[in-house]
Short mmCIF file of C-alpha atoms in Angstrom, two decimals:
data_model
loop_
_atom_site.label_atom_id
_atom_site.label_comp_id
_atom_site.label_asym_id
_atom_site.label_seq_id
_atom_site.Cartn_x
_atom_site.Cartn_y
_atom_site.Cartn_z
CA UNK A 1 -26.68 -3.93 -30.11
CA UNK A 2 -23.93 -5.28 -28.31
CA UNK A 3 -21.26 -2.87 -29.55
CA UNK A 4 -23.02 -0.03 -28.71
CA UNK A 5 -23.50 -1.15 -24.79
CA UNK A 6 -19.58 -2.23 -24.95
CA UNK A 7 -19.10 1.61 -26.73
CA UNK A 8 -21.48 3.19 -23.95
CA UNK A 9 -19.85 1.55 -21.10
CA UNK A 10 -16.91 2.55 -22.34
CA UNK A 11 -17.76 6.58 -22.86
CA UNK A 12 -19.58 6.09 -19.54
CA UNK A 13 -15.77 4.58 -17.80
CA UNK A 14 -13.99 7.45 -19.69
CA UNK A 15 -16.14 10.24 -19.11
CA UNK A 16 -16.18 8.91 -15.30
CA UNK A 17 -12.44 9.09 -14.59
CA UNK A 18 -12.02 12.51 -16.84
CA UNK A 19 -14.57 13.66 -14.79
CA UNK A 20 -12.73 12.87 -11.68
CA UNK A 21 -9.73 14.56 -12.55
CA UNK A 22 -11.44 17.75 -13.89
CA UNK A 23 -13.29 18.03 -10.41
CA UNK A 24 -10.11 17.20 -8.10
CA UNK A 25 -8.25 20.46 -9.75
CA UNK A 26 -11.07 22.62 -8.03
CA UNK A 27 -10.15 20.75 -4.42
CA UNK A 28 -7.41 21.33 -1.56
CA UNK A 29 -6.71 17.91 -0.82
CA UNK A 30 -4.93 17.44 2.82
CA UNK A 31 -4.39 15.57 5.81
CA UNK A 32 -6.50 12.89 6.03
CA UNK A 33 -7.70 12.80 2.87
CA UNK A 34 -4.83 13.02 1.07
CA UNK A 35 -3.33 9.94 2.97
CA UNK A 36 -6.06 7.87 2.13
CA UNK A 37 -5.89 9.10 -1.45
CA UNK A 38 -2.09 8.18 -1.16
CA UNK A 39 -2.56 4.82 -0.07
CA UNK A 40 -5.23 3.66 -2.89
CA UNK A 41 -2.85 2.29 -5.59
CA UNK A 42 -1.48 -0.15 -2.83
CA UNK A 43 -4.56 -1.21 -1.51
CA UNK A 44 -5.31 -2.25 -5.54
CA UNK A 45 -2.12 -3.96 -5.89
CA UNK A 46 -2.82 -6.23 -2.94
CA UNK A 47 -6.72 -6.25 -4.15
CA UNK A 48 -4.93 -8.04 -7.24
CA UNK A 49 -2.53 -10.44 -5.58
CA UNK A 50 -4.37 -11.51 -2.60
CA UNK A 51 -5.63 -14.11 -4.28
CA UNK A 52 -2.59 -15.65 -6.02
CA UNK A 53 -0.91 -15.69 -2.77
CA UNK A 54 -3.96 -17.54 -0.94
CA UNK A 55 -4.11 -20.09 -3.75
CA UNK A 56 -1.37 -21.00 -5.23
CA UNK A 57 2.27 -22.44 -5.00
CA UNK A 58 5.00 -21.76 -2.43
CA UNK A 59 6.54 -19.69 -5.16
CA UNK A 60 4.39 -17.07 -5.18
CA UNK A 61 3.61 -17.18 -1.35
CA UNK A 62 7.69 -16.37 -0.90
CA UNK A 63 7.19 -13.95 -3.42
CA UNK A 64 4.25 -12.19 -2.01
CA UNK A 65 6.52 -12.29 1.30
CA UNK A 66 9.85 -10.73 -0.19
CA UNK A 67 7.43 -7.85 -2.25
CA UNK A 68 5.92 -7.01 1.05
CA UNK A 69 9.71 -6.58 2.99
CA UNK A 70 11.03 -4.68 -0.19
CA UNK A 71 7.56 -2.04 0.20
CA UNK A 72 8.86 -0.62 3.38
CA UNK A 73 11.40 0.85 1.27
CA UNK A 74 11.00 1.22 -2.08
CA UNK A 75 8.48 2.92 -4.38
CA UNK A 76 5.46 1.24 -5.98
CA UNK A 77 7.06 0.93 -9.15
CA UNK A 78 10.05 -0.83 -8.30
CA UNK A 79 7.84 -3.38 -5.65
CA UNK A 80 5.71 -4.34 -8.45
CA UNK A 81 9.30 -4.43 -10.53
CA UNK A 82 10.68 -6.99 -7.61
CA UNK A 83 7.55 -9.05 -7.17
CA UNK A 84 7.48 -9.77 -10.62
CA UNK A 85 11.47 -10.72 -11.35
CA UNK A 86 10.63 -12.48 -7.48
CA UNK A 87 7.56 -14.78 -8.74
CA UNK A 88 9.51 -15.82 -12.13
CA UNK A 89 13.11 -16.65 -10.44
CA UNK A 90 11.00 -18.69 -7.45
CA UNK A 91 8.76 -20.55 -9.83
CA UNK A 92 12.22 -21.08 -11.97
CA UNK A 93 13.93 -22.69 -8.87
CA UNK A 94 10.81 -24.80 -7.39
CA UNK A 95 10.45 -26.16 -11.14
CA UNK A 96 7.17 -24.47 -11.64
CA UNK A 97 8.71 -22.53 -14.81
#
């Protein structure tokens, strides 16, 4: 019984996301929209670290601060690149490591 939920809720997460790129092909996305669209994955990352930065070290708090300056400028990828090498060379130096 319970692998067949964890199977359905799994077809049912698939299906929903497959579904949500079939149905955006059919769509003119613009303006508005589109920069709301645009600024999703962002909104997720910070969604995700929020919390480490609220509760934790002074490691990570510096590191939330130096991924945030480097976001003005550079592309998701690399942030979450820097923010990552930033949290493991700060938690090297305050000992946490």
């Amino acid at each position: 019984m319970v692998l067949a939920t964890i199977l359905g809720m799994g077809l049912v997460t698939y299906f929903t996301r497959v579904a949500g790129l079939v149905i955006v092909r059919f769509f003119t996305i613009e303006g508005r929209a589109r920069a709301a669209l645009e600024a999703v994955p962002a909104a997720v990352l910070m969604a995700v670290i929020a919390p480490t930065i609220l509760a934790t070290g002074p490691a990570e708090s510096l590191a939330a601060l130096i991924t945030l300056l480097v976001a003005f400028r550079l592309p998701l990828w690399a942030v979450v690149v820097v923010g990552v090498i930033s949290v493991v060379v700060l938690r090297s130096l305050f000992g946490l490591i």
